[in-house]
PDB file of C-alpha atoms in Angstrom:
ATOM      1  CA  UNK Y   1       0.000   0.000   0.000  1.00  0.00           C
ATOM      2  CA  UNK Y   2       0.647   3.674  -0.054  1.00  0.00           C
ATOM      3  CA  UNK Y   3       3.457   4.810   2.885  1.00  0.00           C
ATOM      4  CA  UNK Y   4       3.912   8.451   3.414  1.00  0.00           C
ATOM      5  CA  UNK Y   5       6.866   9.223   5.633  1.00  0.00           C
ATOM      6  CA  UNK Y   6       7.153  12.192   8.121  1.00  0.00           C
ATOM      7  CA  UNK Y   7      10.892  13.527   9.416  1.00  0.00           C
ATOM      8  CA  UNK Y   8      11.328  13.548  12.198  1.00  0.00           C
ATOM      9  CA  UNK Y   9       8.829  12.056  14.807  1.00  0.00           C
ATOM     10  CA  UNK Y  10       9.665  14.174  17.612  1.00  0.00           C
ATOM     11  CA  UNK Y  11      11.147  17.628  18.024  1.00  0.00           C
ATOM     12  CA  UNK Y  12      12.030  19.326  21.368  1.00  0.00           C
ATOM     13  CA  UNK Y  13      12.930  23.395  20.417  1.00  0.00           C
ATOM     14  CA  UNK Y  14      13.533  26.648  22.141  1.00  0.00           C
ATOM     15  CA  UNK Y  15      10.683  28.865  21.697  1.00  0.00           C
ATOM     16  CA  UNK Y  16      11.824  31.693  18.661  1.00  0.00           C
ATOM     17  CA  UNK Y  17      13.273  29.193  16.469  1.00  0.00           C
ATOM     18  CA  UNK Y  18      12.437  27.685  13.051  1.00  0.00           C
ATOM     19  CA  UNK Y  19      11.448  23.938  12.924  1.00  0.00           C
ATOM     20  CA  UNK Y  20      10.980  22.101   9.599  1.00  0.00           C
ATOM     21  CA  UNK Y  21       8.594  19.110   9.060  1.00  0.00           C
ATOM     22  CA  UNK Y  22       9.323  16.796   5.933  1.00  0.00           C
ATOM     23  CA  UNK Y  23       6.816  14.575   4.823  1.00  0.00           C
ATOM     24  CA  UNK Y  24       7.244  12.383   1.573  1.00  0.00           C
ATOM     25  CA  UNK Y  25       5.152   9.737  -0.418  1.00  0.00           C
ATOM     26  CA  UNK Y  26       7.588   6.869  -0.779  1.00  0.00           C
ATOM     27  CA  UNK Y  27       5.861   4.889  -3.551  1.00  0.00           C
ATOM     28  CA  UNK Y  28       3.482   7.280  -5.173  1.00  0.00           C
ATOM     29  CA  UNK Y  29       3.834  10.613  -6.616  1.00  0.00           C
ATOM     30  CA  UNK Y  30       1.459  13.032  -4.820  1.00  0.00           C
ATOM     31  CA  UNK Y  31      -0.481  15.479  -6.878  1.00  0.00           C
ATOM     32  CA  UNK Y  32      -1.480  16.936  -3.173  1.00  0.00           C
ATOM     33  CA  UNK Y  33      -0.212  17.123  -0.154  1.00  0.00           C
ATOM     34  CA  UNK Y  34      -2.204  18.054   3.105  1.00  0.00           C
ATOM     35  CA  UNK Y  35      -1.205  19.364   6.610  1.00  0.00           C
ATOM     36  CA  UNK Y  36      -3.020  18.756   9.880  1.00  0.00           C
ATOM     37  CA  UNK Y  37      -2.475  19.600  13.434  1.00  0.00           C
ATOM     38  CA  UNK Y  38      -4.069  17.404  15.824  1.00  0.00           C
ATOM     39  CA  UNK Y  39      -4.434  18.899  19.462  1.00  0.00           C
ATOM     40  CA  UNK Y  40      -4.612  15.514  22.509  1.00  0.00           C
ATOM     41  CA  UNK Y  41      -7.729  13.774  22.235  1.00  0.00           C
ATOM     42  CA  UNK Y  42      -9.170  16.132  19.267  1.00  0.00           C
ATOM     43  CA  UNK Y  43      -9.982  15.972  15.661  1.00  0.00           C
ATOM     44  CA  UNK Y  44      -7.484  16.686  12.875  1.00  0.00           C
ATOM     45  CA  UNK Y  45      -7.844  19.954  11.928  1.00  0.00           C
ATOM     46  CA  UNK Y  46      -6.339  21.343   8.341  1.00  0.00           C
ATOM     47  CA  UNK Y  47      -4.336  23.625   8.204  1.00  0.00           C
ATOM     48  CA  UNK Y  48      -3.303  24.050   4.592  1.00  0.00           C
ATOM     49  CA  UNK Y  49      -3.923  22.004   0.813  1.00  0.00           C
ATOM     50  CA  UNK Y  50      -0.384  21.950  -0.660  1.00  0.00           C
ATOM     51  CA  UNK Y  51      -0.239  21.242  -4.455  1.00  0.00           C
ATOM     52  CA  UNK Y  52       3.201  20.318  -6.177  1.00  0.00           C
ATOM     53  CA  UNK Y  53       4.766  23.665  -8.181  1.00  0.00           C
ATOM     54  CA  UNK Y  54       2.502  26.222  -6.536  1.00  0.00           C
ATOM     55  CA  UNK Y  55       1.262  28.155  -3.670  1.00  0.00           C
ATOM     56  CA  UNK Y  56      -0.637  26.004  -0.588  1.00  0.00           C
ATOM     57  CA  UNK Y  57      -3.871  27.290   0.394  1.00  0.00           C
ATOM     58  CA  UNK Y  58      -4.253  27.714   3.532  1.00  0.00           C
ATOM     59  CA  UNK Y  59      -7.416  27.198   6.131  1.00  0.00           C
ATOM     60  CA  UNK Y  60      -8.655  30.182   7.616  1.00  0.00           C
ATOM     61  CA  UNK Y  61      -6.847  31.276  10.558  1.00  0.00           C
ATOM     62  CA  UNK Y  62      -3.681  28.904   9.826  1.00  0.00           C
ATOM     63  CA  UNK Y  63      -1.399  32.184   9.655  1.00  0.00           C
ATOM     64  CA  UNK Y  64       1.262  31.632   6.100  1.00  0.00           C
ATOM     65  CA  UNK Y  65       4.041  33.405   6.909  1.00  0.00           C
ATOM     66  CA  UNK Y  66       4.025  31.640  10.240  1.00  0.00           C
ATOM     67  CA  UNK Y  67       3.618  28.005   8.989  1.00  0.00           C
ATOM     68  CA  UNK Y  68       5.629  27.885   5.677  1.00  0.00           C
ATOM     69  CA  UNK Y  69       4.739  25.067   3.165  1.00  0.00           C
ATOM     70  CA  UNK Y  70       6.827  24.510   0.112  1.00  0.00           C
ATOM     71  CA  UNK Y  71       5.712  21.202  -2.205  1.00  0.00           C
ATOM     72  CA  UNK Y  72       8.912  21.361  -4.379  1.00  0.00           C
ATOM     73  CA  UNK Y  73       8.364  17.970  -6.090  1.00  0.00           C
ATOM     74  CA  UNK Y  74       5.579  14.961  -6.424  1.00  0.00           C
ATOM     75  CA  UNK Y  75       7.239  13.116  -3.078  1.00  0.00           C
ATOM     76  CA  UNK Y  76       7.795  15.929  -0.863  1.00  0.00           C
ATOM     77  CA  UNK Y  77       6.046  18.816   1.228  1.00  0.00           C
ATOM     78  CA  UNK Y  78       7.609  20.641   3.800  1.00  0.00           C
ATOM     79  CA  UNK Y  79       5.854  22.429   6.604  1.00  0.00           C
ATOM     80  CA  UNK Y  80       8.468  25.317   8.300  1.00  0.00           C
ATOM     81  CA  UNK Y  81       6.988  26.518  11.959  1.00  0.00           C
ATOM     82  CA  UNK Y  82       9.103  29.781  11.914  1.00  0.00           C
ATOM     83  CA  UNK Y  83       9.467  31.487  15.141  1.00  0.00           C
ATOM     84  CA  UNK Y  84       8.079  28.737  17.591  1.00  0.00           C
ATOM     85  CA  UNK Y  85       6.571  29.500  20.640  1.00  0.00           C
ATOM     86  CA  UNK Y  86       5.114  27.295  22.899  1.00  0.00           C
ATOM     87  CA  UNK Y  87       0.811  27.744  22.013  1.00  0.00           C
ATOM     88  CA  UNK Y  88       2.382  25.814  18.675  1.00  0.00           C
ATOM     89  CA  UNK Y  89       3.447  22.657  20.457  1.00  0.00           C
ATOM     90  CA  UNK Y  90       0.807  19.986  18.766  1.00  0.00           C
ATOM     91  CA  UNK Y  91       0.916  16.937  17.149  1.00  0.00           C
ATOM     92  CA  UNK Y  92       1.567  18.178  12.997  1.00  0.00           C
ATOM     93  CA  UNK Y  93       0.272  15.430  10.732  1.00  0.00           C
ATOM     94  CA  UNK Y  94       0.553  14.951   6.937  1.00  0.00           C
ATOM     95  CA  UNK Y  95      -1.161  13.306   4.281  1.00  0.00           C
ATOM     96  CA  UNK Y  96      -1.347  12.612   0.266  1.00  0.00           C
ATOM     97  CA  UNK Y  97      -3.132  12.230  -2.260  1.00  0.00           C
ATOM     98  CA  UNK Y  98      -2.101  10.019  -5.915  1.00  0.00           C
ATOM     99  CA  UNK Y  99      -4.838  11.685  -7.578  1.00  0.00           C
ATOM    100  CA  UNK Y 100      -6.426   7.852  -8.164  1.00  0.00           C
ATOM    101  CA  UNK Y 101      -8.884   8.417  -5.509  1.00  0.00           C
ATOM    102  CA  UNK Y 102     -10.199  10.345  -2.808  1.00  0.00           C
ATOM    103  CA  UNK Y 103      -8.234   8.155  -0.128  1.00  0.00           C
ATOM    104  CA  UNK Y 104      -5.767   9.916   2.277  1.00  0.00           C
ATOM    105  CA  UNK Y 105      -2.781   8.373   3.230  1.00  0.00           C
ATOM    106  CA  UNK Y 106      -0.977   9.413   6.247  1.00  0.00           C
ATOM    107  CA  UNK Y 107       2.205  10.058   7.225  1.00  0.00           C
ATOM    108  CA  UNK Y 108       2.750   8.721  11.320  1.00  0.00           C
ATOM    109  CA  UNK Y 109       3.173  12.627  12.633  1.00  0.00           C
ATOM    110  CA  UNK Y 110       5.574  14.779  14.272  1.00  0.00           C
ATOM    111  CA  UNK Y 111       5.252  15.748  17.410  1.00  0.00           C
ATOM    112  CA  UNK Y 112       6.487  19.364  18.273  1.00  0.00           C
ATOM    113  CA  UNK Y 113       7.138  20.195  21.630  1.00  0.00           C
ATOM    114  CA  UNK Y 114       8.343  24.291  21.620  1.00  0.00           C
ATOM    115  CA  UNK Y 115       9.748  25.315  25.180  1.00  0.00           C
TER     116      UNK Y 115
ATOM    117  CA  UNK W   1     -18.192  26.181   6.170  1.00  0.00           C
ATOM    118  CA  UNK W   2     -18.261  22.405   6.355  1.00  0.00           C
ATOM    119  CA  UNK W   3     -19.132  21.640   9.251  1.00  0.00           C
ATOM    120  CA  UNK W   4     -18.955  17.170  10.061  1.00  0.00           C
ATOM    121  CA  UNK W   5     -20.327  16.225  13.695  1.00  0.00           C
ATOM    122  CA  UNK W   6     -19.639  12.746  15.342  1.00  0.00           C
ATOM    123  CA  UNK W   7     -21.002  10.673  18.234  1.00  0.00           C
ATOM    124  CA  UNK W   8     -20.730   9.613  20.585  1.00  0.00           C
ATOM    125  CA  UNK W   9     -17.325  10.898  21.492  1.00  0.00           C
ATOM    126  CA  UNK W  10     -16.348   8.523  24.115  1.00  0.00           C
ATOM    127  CA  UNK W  11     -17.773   5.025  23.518  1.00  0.00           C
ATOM    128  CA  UNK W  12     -16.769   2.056  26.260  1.00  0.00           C
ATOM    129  CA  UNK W  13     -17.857  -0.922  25.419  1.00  0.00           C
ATOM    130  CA  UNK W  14     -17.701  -4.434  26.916  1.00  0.00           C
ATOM    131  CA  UNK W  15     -15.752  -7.147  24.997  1.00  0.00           C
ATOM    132  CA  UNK W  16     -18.317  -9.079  22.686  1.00  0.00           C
ATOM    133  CA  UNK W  17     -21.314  -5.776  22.718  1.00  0.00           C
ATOM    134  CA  UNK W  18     -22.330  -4.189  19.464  1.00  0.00           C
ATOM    135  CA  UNK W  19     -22.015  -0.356  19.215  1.00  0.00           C
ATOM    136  CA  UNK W  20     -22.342   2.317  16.510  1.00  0.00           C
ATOM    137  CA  UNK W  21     -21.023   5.710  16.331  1.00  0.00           C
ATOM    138  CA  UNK W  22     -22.672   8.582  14.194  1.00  0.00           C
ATOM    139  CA  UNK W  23     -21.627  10.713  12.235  1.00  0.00           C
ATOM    140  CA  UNK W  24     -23.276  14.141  10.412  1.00  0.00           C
ATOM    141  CA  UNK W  25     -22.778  17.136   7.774  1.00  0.00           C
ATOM    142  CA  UNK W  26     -23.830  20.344   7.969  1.00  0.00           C
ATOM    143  CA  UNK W  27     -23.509  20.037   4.011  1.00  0.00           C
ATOM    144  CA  UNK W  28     -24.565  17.670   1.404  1.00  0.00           C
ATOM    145  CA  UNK W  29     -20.852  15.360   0.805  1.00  0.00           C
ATOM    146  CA  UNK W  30     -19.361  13.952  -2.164  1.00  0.00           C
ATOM    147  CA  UNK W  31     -18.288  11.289   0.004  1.00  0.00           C
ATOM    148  CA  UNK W  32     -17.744  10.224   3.333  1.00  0.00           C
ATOM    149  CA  UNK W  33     -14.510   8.260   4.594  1.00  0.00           C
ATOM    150  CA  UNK W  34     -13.675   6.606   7.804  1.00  0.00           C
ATOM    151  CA  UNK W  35     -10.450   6.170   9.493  1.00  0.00           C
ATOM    152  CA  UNK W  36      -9.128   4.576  12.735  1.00  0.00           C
ATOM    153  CA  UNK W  37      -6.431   5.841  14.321  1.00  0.00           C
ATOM    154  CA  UNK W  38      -4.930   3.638  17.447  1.00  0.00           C
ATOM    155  CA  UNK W  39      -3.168   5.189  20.505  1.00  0.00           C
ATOM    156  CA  UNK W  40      -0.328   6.689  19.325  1.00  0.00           C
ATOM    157  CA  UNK W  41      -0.759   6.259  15.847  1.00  0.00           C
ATOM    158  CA  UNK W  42      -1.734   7.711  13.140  1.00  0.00           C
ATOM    159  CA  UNK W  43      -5.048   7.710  11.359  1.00  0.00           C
ATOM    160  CA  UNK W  44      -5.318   4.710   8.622  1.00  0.00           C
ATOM    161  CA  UNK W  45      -8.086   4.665   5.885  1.00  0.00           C
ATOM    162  CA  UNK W  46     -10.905   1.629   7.031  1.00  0.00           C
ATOM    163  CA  UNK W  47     -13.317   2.569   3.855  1.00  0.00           C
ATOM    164  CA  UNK W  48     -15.342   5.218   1.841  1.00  0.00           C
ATOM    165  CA  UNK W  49     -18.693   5.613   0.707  1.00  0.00           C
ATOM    166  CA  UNK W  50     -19.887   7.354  -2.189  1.00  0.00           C
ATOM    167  CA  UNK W  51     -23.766   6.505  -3.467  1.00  0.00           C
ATOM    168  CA  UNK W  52     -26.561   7.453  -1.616  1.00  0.00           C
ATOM    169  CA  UNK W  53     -27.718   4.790   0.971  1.00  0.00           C
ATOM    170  CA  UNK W  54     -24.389   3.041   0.220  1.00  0.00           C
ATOM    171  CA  UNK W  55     -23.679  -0.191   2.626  1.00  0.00           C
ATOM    172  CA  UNK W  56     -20.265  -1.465   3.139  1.00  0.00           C
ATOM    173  CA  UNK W  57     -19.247  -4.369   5.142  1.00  0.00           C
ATOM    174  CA  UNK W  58     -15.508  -5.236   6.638  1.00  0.00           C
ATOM    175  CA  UNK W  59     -16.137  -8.701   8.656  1.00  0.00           C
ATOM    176  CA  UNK W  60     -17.619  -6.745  11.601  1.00  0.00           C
ATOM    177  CA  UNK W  61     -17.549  -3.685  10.991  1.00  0.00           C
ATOM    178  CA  UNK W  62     -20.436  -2.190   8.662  1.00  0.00           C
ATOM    179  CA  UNK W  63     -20.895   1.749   7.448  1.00  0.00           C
ATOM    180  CA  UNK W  64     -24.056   3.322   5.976  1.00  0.00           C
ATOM    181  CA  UNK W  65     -23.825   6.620   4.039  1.00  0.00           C
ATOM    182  CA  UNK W  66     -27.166   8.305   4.162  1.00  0.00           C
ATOM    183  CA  UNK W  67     -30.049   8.887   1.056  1.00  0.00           C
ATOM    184  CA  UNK W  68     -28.783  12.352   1.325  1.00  0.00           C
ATOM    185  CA  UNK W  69     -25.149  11.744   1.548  1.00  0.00           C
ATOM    186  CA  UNK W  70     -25.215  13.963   4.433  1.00  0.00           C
ATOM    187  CA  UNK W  71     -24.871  11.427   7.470  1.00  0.00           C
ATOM    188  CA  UNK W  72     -23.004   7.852   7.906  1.00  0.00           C
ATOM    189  CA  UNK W  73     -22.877   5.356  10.571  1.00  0.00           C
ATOM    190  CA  UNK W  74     -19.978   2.981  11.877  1.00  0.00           C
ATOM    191  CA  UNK W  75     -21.765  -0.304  13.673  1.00  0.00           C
ATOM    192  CA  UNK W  76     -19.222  -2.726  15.125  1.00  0.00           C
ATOM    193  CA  UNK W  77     -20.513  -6.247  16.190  1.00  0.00           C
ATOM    194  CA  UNK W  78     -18.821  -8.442  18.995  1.00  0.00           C
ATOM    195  CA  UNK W  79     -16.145  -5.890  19.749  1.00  0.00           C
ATOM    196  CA  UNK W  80     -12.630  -7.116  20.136  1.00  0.00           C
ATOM    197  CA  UNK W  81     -10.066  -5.765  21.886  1.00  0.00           C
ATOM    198  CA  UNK W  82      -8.130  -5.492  18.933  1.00  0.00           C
ATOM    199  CA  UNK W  83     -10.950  -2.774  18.233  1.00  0.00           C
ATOM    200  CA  UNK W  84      -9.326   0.042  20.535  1.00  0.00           C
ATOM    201  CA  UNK W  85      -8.849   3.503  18.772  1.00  0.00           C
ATOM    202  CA  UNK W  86     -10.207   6.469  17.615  1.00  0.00           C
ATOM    203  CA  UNK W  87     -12.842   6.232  14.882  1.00  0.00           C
ATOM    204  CA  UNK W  88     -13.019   9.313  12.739  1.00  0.00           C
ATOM    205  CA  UNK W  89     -15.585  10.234   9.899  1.00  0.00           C
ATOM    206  CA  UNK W  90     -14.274  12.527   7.022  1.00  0.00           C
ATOM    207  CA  UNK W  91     -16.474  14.296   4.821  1.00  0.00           C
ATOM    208  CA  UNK W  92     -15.089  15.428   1.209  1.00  0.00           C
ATOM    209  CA  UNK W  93     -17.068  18.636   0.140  1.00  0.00           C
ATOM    210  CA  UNK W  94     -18.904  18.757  -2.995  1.00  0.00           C
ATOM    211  CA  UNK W  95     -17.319  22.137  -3.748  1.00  0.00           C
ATOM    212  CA  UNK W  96     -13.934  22.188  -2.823  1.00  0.00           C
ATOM    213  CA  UNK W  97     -12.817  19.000  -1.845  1.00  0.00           C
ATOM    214  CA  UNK W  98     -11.752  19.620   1.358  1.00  0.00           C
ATOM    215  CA  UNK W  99     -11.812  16.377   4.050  1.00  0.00           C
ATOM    216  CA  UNK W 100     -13.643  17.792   7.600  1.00  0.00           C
ATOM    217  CA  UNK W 101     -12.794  15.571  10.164  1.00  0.00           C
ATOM    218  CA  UNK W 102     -15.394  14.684  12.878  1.00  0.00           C
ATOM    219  CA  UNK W 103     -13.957  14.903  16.841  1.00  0.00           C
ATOM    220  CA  UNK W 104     -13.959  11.023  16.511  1.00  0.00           C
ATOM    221  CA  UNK W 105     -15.077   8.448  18.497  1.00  0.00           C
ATOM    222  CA  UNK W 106     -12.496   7.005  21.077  1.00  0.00           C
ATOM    223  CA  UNK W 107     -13.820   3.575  21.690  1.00  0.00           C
ATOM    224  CA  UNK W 108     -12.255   1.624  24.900  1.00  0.00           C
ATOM    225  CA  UNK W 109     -13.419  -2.021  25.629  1.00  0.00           C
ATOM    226  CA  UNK W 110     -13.883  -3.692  28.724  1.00  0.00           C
ATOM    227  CA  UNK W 111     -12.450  -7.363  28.686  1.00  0.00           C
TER     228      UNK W 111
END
């Protein structure tokens, strides 16, 4: 099946610093790319559509310049937390699409944790 | 927007019961998928219905979509232990085919 890979799994940083999420579709090319944060024992909420070779869209109130996403080729999205502070700490989860159908395949998270 | 509701949120069940967990759109869906994710995991596809009134069967566990593709149900029969985990419903829009997540279901069983 499908295995979307996320890098790395856990992250301890200092609150004002950058922190970069990979995530990558290791047998399929994704046409799309999604990003979810997941707060403990809630829903995943989306936070942006990222589409290979242009601009994500983003959800409202998921601020851009704060969560940078960059899809730079069929097998990898990126999601940059610049300027961390603690209120970010969550559980950051992404998923593709092939394009064949609707199905989501997600990656196993990344777990922030912004001191 | 979009807005997908699920319950119950919390569902403890004794090893061997039946249970169901609900799940409904504020909007009419193109489709509705479920996922399971287990404690500490992440969430993994189970299934996805698309036609009205569509039934689907996986041994024991069996999901409705509504006649007007706005609500689905997850019934589990004889619940194993092996059945622990968070049960969400995701609705894909009609217009922009966004997923909404439901808060899930977080089912715990009883041995």
């Amino acid at each position: 099946g499908a295995v979307v890979s996320q890098h790395p799994s856990r992250v301890i940083c200092k609150s004002g610093t950058s922190v970069k999420i990979e995530c990558r579709s290791l047998d399929f090319q994704a046409t799309t790319m999604f990003w979810y944060r997941q707060f403990p024992k809630k829903s995943l909420m989306l936070m942006a559509t990222s589409n290979e070779g242009s601009k994500a869209t983003y959800e409202q109130g998921v601020e851009k310049d704060k969560f940078l996403i960059n899809h730079a080729s069929l097998t990898l999205s990126t999601l940059t937390v610049t300027s961390a502070h603690p209120e970010d700490s969550s559980f950051y989860i992404c998923s593709a699409n092939s394009g064949v159908s609707d199905e989501q395949f997600f990656g196993p998270g990344t777990r922030l944790t912004v001191l | 927007g979009q807005q997908v509701m699920q319950i119950p949120q919390y569902q403890h069940v004794q090893e061997g019961e039946d249970f169901t967990t609900y799940c409904n759109s504020s909007t009419t869906l193109s489709n509705i998928q479920w996922y399971k994710q287990r404690p500490g995991g992440h969430p993994v596809f189970l299934i996805q219905l698309v036609k009205s009134g569509e039934v689907k069967k996986q041994k024991r566990l069996t999901f409705q979509f509504g006649e007007a593709k706005k609500n689905s149900s997850l019934h589990i029969t004889a619940t194993q232990t092996t059945d622990v985990g968070t049960y969400f419903c995701a609705g894909l829009s009609l217009n922009d085919y966004k997923l909404s997540f439901g808060a899930g279901t977080t089912v715990t069983v009883r041995a």
